[in-house]
mmCIF file of C-alpha atoms in Angstrom:
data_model
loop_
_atom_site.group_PDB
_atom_site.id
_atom_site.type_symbol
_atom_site.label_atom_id
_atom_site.label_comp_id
_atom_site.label_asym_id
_atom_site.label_seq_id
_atom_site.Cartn_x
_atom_site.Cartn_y
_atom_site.Cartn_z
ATOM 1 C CA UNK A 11 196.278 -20.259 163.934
ATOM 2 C CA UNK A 12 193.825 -17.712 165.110
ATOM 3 C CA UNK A 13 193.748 -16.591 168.646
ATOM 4 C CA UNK A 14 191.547 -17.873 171.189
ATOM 5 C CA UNK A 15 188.566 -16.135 172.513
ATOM 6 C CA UNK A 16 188.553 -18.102 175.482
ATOM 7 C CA UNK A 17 189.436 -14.821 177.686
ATOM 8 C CA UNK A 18 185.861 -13.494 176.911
ATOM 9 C CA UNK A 19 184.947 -16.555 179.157
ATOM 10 C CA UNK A 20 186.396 -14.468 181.932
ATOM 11 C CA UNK A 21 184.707 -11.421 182.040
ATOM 12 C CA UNK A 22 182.201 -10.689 185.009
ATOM 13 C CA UNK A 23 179.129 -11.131 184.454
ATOM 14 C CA UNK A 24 178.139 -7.630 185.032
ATOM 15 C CA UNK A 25 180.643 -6.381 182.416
ATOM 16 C CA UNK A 26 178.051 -5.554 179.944
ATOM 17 C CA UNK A 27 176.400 -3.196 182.803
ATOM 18 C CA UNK A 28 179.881 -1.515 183.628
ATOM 19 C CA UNK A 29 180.782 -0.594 179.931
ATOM 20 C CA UNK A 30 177.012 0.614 179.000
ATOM 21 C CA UNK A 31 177.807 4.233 178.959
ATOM 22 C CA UNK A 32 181.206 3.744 177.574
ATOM 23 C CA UNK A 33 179.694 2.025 174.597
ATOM 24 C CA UNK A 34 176.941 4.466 174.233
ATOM 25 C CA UNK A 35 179.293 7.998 174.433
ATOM 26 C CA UNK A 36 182.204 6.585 172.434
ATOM 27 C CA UNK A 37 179.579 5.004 169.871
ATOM 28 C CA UNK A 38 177.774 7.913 169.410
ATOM 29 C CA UNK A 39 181.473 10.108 168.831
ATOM 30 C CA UNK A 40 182.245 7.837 166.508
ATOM 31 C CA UNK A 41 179.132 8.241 164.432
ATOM 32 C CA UNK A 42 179.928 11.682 164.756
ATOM 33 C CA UNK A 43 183.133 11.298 163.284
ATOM 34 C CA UNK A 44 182.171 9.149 160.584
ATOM 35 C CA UNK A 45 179.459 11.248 159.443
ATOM 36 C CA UNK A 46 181.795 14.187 158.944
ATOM 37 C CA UNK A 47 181.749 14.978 154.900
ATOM 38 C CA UNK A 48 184.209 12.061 153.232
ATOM 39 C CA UNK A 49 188.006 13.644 152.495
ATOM 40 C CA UNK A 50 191.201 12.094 151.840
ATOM 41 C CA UNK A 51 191.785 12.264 155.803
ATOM 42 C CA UNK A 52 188.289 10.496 156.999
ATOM 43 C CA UNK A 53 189.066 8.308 154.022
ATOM 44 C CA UNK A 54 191.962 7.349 155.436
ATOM 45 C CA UNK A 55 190.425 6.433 158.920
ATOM 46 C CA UNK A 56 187.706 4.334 157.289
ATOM 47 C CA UNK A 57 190.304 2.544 155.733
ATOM 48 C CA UNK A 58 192.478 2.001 158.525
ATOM 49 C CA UNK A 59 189.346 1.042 161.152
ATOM 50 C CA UNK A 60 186.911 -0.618 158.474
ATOM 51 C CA UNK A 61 183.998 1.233 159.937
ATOM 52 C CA UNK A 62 181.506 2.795 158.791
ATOM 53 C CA UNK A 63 178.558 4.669 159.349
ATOM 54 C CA UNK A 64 176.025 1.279 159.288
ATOM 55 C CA UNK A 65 178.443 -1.121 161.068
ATOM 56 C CA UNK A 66 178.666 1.894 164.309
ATOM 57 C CA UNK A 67 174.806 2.147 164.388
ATOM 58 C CA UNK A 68 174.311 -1.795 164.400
ATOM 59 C CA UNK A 69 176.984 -1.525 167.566
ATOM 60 C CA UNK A 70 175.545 1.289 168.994
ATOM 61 C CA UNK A 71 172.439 -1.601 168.960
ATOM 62 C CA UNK A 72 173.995 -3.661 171.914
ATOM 63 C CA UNK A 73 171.583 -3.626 174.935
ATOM 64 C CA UNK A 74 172.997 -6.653 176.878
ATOM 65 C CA UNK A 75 175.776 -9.251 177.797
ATOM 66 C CA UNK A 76 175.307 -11.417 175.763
ATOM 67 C CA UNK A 77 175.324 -9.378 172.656
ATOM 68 C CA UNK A 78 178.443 -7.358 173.928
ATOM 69 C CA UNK A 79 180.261 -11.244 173.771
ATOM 70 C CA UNK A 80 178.695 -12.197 170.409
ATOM 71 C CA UNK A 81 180.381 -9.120 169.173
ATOM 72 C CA UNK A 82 183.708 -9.453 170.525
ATOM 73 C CA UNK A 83 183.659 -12.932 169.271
ATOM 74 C CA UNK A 84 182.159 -12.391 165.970
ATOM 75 C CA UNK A 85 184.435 -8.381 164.896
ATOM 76 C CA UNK A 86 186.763 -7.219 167.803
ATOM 77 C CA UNK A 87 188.247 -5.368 165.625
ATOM 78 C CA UNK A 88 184.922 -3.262 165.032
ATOM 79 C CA UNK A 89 184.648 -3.335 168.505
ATOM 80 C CA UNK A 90 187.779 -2.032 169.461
ATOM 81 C CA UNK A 91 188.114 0.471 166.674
ATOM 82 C CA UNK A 92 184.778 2.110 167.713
ATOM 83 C CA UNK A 93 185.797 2.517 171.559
ATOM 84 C CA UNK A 94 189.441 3.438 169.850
ATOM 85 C CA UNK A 95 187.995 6.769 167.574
ATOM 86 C CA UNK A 96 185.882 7.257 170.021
ATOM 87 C CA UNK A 97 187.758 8.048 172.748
ATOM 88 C CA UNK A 98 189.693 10.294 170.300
ATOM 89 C CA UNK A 99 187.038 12.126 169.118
ATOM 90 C CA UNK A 100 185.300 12.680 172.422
ATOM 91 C CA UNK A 101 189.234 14.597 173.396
ATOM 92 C CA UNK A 102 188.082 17.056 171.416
ATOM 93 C CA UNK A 103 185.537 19.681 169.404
ATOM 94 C CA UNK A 104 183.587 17.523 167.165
ATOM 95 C CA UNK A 105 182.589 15.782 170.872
ATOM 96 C CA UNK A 106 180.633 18.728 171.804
ATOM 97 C CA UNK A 107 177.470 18.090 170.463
ATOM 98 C CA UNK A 108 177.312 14.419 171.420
ATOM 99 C CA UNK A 109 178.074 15.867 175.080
ATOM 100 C CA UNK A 110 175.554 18.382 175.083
ATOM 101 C CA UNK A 111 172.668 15.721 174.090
ATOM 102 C CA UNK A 112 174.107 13.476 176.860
ATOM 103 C CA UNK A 113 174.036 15.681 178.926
ATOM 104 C CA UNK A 114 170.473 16.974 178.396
ATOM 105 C CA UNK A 115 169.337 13.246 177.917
ATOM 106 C CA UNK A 116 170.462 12.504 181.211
ATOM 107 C CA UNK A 117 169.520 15.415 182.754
ATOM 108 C CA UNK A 118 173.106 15.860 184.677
ATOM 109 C CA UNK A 119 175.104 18.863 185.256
ATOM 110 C CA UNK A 120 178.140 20.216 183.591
ATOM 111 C CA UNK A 121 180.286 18.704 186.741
ATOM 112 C CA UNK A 122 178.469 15.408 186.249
ATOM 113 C CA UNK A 123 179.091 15.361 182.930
ATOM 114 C CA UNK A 124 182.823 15.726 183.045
ATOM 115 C CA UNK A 125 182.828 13.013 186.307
ATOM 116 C CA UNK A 126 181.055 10.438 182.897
ATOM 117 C CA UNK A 127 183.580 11.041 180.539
ATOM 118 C CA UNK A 128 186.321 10.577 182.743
ATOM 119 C CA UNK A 129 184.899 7.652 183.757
ATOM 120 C CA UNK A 130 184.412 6.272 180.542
ATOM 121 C CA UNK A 131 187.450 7.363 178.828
ATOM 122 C CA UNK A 132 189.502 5.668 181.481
ATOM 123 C CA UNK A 133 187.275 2.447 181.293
ATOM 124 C CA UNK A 134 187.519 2.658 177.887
ATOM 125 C CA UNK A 135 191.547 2.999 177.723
ATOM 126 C CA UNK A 136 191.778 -0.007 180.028
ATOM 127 C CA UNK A 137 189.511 -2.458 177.561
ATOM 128 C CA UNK A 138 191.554 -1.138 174.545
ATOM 129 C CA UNK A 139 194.772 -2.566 176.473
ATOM 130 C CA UNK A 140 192.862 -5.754 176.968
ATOM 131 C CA UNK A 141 191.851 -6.302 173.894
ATOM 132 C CA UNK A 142 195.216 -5.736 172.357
ATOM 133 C CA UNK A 143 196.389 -8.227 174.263
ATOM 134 C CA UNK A 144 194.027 -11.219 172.674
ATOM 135 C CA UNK A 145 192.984 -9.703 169.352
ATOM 136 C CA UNK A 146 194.518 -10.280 166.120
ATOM 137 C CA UNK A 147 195.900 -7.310 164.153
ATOM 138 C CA UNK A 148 194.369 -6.411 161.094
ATOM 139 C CA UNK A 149 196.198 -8.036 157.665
ATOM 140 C CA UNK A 150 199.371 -6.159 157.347
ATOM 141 C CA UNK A 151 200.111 -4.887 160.988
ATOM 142 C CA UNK A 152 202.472 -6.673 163.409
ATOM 143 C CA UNK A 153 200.665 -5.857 166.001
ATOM 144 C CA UNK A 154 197.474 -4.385 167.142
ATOM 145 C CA UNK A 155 199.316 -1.803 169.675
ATOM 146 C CA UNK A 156 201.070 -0.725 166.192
ATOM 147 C CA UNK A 157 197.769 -0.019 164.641
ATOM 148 C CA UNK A 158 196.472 2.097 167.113
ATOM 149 C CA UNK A 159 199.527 3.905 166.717
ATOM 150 C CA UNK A 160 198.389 4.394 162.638
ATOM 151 C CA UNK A 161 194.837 5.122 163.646
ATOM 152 C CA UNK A 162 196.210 7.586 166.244
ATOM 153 C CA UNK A 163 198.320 9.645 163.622
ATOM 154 C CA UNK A 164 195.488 9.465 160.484
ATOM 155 C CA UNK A 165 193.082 10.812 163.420
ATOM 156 C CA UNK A 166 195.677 13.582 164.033
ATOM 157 C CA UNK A 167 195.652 14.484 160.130
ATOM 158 C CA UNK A 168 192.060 14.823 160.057
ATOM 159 C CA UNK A 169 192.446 16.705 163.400
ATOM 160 C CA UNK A 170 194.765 19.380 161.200
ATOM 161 C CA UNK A 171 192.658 19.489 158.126
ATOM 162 C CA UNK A 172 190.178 20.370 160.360
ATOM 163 C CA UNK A 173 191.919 23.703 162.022
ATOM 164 C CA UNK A 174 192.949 24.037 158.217
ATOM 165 C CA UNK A 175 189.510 24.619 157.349
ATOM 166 C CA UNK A 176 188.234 27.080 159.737
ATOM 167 C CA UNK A 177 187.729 30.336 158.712
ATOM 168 C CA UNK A 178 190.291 32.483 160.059
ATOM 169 C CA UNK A 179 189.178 36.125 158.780
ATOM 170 C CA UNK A 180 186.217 37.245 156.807
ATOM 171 C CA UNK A 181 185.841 39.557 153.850
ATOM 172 C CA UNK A 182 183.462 41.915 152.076
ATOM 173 C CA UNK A 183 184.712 42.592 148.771
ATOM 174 C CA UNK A 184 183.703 45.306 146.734
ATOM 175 C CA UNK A 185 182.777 44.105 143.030
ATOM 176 C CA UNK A 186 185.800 45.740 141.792
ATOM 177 C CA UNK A 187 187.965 43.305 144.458
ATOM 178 C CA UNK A 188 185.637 40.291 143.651
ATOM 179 C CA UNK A 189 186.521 40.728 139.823
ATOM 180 C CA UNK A 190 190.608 40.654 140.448
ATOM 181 C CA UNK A 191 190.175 37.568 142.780
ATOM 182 C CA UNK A 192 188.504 35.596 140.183
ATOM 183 C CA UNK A 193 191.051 37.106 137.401
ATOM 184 C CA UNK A 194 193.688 36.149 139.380
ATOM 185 C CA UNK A 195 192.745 32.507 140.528
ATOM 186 C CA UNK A 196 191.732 32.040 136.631
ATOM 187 C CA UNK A 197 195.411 33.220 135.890
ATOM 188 C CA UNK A 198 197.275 30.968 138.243
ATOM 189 C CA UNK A 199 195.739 27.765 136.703
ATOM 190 C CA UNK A 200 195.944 29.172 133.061
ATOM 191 C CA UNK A 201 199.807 29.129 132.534
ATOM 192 C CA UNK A 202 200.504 27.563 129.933
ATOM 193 C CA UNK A 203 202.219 24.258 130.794
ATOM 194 C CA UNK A 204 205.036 23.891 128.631
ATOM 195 C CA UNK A 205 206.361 27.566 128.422
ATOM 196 C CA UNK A 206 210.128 27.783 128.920
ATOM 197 C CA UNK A 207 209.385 30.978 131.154
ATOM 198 C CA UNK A 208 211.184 30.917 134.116
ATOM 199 C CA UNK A 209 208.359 33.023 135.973
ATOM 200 C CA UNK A 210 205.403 30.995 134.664
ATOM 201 C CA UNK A 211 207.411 27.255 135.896
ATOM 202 C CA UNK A 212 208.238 28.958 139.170
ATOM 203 C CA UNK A 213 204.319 29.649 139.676
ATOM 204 C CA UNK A 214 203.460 26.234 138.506
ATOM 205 C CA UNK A 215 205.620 24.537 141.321
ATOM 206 C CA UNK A 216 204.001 26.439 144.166
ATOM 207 C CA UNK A 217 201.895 23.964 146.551
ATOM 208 C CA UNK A 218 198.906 26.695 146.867
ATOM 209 C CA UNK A 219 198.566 27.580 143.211
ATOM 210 C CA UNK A 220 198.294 23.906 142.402
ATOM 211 C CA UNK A 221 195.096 23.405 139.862
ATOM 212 C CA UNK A 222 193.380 20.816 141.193
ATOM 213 C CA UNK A 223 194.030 22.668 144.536
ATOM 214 C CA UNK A 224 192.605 26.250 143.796
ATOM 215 C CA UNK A 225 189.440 24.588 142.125
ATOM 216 C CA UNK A 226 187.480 25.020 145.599
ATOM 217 C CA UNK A 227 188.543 28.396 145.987
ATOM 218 C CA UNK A 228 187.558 28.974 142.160
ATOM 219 C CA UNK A 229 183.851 27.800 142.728
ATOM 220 C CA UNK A 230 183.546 29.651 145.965
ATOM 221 C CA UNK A 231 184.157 32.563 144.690
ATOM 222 C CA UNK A 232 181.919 31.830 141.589
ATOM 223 C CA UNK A 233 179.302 31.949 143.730
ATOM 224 C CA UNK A 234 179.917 34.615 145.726
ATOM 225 C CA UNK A 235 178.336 38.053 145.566
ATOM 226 C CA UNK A 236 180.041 41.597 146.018
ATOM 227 C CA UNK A 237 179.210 43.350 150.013
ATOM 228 C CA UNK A 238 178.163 39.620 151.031
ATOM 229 C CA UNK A 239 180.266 37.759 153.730
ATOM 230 C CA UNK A 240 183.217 35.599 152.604
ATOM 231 C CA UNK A 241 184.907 33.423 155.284
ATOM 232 C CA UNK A 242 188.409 32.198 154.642
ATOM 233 C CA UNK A 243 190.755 29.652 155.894
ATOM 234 C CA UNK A 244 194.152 30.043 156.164
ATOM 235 C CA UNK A 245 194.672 28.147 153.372
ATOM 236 C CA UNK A 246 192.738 29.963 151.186
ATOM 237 C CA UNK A 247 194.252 33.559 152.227
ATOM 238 C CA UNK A 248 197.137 32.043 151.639
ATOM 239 C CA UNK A 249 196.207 31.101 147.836
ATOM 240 C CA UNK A 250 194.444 34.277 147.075
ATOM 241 C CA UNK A 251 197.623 35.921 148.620
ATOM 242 C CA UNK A 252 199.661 34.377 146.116
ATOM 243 C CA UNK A 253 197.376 34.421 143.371
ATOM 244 C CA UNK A 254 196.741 38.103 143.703
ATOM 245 C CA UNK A 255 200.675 38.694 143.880
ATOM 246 C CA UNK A 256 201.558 36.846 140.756
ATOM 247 C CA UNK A 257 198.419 38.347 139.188
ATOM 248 C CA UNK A 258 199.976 42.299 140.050
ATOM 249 C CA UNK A 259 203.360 40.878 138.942
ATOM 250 C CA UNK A 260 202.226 39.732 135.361
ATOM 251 C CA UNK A 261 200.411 42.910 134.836
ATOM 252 C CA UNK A 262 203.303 45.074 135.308
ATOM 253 C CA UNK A 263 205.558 43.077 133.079
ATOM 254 C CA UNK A 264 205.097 42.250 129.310
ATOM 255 C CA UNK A 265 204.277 38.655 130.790
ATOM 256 C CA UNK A 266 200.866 38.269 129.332
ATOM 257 C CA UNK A 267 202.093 39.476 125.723
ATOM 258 C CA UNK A 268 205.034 36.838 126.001
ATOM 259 C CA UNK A 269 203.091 33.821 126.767
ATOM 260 C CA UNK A 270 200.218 34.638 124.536
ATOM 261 C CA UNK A 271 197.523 35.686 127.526
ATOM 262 C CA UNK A 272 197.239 38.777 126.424
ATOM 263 C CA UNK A 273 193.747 39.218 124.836
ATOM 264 C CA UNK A 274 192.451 35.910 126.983
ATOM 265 C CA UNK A 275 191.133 37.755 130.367
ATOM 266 C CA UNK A 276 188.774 40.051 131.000
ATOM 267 C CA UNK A 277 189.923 43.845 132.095
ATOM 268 C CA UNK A 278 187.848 45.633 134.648
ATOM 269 C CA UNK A 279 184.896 47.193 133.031
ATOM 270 C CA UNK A 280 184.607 51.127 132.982
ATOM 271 C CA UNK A 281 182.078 50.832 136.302
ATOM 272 C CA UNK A 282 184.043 48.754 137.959
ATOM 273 C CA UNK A 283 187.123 51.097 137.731
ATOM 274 C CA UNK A 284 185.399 54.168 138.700
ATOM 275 C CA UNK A 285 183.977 51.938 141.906
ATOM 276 C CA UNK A 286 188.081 51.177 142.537
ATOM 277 C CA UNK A 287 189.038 53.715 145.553
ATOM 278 C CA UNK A 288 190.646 56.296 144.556
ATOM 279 C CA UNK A 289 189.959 55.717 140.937
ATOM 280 C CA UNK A 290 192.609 54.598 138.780
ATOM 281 C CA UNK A 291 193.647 55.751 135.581
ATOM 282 C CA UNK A 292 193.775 52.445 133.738
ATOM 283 C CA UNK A 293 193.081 48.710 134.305
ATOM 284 C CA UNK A 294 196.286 47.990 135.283
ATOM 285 C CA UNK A 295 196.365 50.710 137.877
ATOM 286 C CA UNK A 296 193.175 48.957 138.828
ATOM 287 C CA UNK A 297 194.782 45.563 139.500
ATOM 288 C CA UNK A 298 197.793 47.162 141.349
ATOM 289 C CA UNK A 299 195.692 49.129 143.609
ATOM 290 C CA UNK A 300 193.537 45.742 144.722
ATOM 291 C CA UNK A 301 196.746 43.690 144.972
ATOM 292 C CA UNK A 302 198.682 46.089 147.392
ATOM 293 C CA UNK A 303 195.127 46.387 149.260
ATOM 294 C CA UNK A 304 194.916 42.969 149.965
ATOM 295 C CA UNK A 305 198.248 42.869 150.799
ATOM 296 C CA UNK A 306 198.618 45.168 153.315
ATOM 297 C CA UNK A 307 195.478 44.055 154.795
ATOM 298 C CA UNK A 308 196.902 40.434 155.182
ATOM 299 C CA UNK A 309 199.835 41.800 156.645
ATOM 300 C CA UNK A 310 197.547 43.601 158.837
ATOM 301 C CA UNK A 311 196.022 40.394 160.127
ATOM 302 C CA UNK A 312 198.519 38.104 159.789
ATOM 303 C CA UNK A 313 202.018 40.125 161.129
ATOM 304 C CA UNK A 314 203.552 37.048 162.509
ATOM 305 C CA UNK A 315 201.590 33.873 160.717
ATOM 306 C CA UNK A 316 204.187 31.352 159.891
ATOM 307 C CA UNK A 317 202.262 30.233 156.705
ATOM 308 C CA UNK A 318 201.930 33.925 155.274
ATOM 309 C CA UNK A 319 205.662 34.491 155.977
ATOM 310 C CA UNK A 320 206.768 31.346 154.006
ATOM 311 C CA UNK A 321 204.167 33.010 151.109
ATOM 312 C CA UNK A 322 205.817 36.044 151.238
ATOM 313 C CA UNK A 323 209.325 34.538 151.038
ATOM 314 C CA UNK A 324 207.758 32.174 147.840
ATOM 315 C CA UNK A 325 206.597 35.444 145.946
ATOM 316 C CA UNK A 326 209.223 37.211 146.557
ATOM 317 C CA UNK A 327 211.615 34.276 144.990
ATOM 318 C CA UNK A 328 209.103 34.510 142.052
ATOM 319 C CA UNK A 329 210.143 38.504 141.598
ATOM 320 C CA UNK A 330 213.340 37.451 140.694
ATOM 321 C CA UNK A 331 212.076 35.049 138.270
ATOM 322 C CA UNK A 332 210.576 38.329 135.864
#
C-alpha cells in the first residue's frame, strides 16, 4: 500500500515562501550538474536520481504553494533528488558559477551570499529528513535514507573523476617528442593478443595501457601540434609514462623482431633526429633519449605522487619480464 501524503496537509501555509530560494539555488546546481558532458559517473547519478536535464527545468518552474504540493504529491522523489544533488553540488566547485550569477542577480555581497547558502543548505537538509520520513524509496531500495547513501557515494565518484581530469602539468613537445608519444601509445595497444611473451602479457594487464582506455589520449595527441600547449591529467602522465617506458624497453631488446612489429612503425625521420637534442646517432638512440627525458622530467614534477610511484614499481616489474 502506498504511503499517505496526508503530511503535505500540514505544512504552513507560507512554506512555499520559506523554501523559494532553496528551490531556486539547489535547482539551478543541479542543472549544473546534469549538464556536465554524460560519463559513466553522471550516468550513474541519472540513473540512481531519474533526473534529467528537462524534468529539473520544469521544477525549477515552481512559482507558488500550490504547485510546490502538486509536486510533492505527484514525484517526491524528483523533488527530493533535486534538493538532494543539489545541496551536494553547491559543497563544492562546479557551484561556483551558479553562485556568482546569484550573487550578481541579487545584487548581495560575498558575506551575504555565504549567510544564503547556509541558510538554504540547512533548510534544505531539514526537508530531505522530512521527506524521508513519508516518501517511498525508489524500486529496489529498503529505504529512502539508504538511497541517499547510494546517491551520496556515485556523487563522490563523479567528484574523483573530476580531480582525475584536471590538468595537472602542461607540455610543449618538440616534433621529435610528439612523434615517440604517438609511436609509443600506437605500440601499447598493438601487442599482439595472443603472443606467449611474457613481456607483451605483462603490458597487456596494466590498467593504464588498457585499449579502450588510451583511445582518448590517442586522439588528443592526433590532434595536437609540435611547440603548442598540451595539458595533462594525472591520468594521462601516468599512461604516457608507461607507454613511453615500455616503448624504450622494446627498442632496446629484439622485442619488435620476436613478435613480428618490426617493419610495422614508423622510425623518426632524418629531420626529426637531427631536431632530437643532442643529436643521436640512430633511431633508437632517438627513442632512448625522449624516454629518459620524459622520465626524469616526471620525476621532476611528480617526486612523491602516489600514482607515479605505483607506475614506476609496474614498469619496473615489466623489466624483469624481457
Amino acid at each position: 500500500m502506498p504511503p499517505s501524503d496526508s503530511w503535505l496537509d500540514t505544512l504552513p501555509a507560507d512554506f512555499y515562501a520559506q523554501l523559494t530560494h532553496t528551490l531556486n539555488l539547489h535547482g539551478m546546481a543541479t542543472l549544473e550538474l546534469l549538464s556536465r558532458p554524460a560519463t559513466p559517473a553522471t550516468d550513474r547519478i541519472r540513473q540512481l536520481s531519474g533526473l534529467d536535464t528537462a524534468t529539473v527545468q520544469r521544477l525549477n518552474g515552481i512559482s507558488s504553494h500550490a504547485q510546490l504540493l502538486a509536486a510533492l504529491r505527484q514525484e517526491p522523489l524528483a523533488v527530493y533528488h533535486l534538493l538532494l544533488l543539489g545541496g551536494l553540488t553547491l559543497e563544492t566547485s562546479l557551484a561556483a558559477p551558479v553562485l556568482a550569477y546569484v550573487r550578481q542577480a541579487m545584487g548581495i555581497t560575498e558575506e551575504q551570499l555565504g549567510q544564503l547558502l547556509a541558510y538554504c543548505q540547512q533548510l534544505s537538509g531539514a526537508f530531505l529528513g522530512q521527506l524521508e520520513e513519508h516518501v517511498a524509496a525508489p524500486a529496489g531500495a529498503a529505504s529512502l535514507g539508504l538511497h541517499r547513501l547510494a546517491v551520496e557515494e556515485a556523487f563522490a565518484g563523479f567528484l574523483a573523476a573530476q580531480m582525475a581530469a584536471r590538468p595537472v602539468a602542461e607540455l610543449r613537445p618538440l616534433p621529435p617528442q610528439l612523434h615517440i608519444m604517438r609511436l609509443a601509445l600506437l605500440l601499447a595497444v598493438s601487442l599482439p593478443q595472443d603472443t606467449d611473451h611474457p613481456f607483451a602479457q605483462a603490458v597487456q594487464a596494466l590498467p593504464h595501457l588498457q585499449p579502450a582506455t588510451l583511445e582518448p589520449l590517442i586522439a588528443r595527441l592526433g590532434h595536437a601540434q609540435p611547440h603548442e600547449p598540451l595539458p595533462l591529467s594525472m591520468p594521462e602522465v601516468v599512461q604516457l609514462y608507461q607507454a613511453l617506458q615500455v616503448c624504450g624497453m622494446v627498442f632496446v631488446s629484439d622485442l619488435m623482431s620476436h613478435i613480428g612489429l618490426e617493419d610495422s612503425f614508423p622510425t623518426l625521420s632524418e629531420e626529426e633526429r637531427r631536431a632530437s637534442e643532442p643529436a643521436p646517432a640512430s633511431n633508437r638512440e632517438a627513442v632512448g633519449s625522449i624516454v629518459s627525458g620524459f622520465t626524469q622530467w616526471v620525476q621532476q614534477h611528480f617526486p612523491d605522487h602516489p600514482e607515479i610511484a605505483l607506475a614506476r614499481q609496474q614498469v619496473l616489474a615489466l623489466a624483469d619480464e624481457l
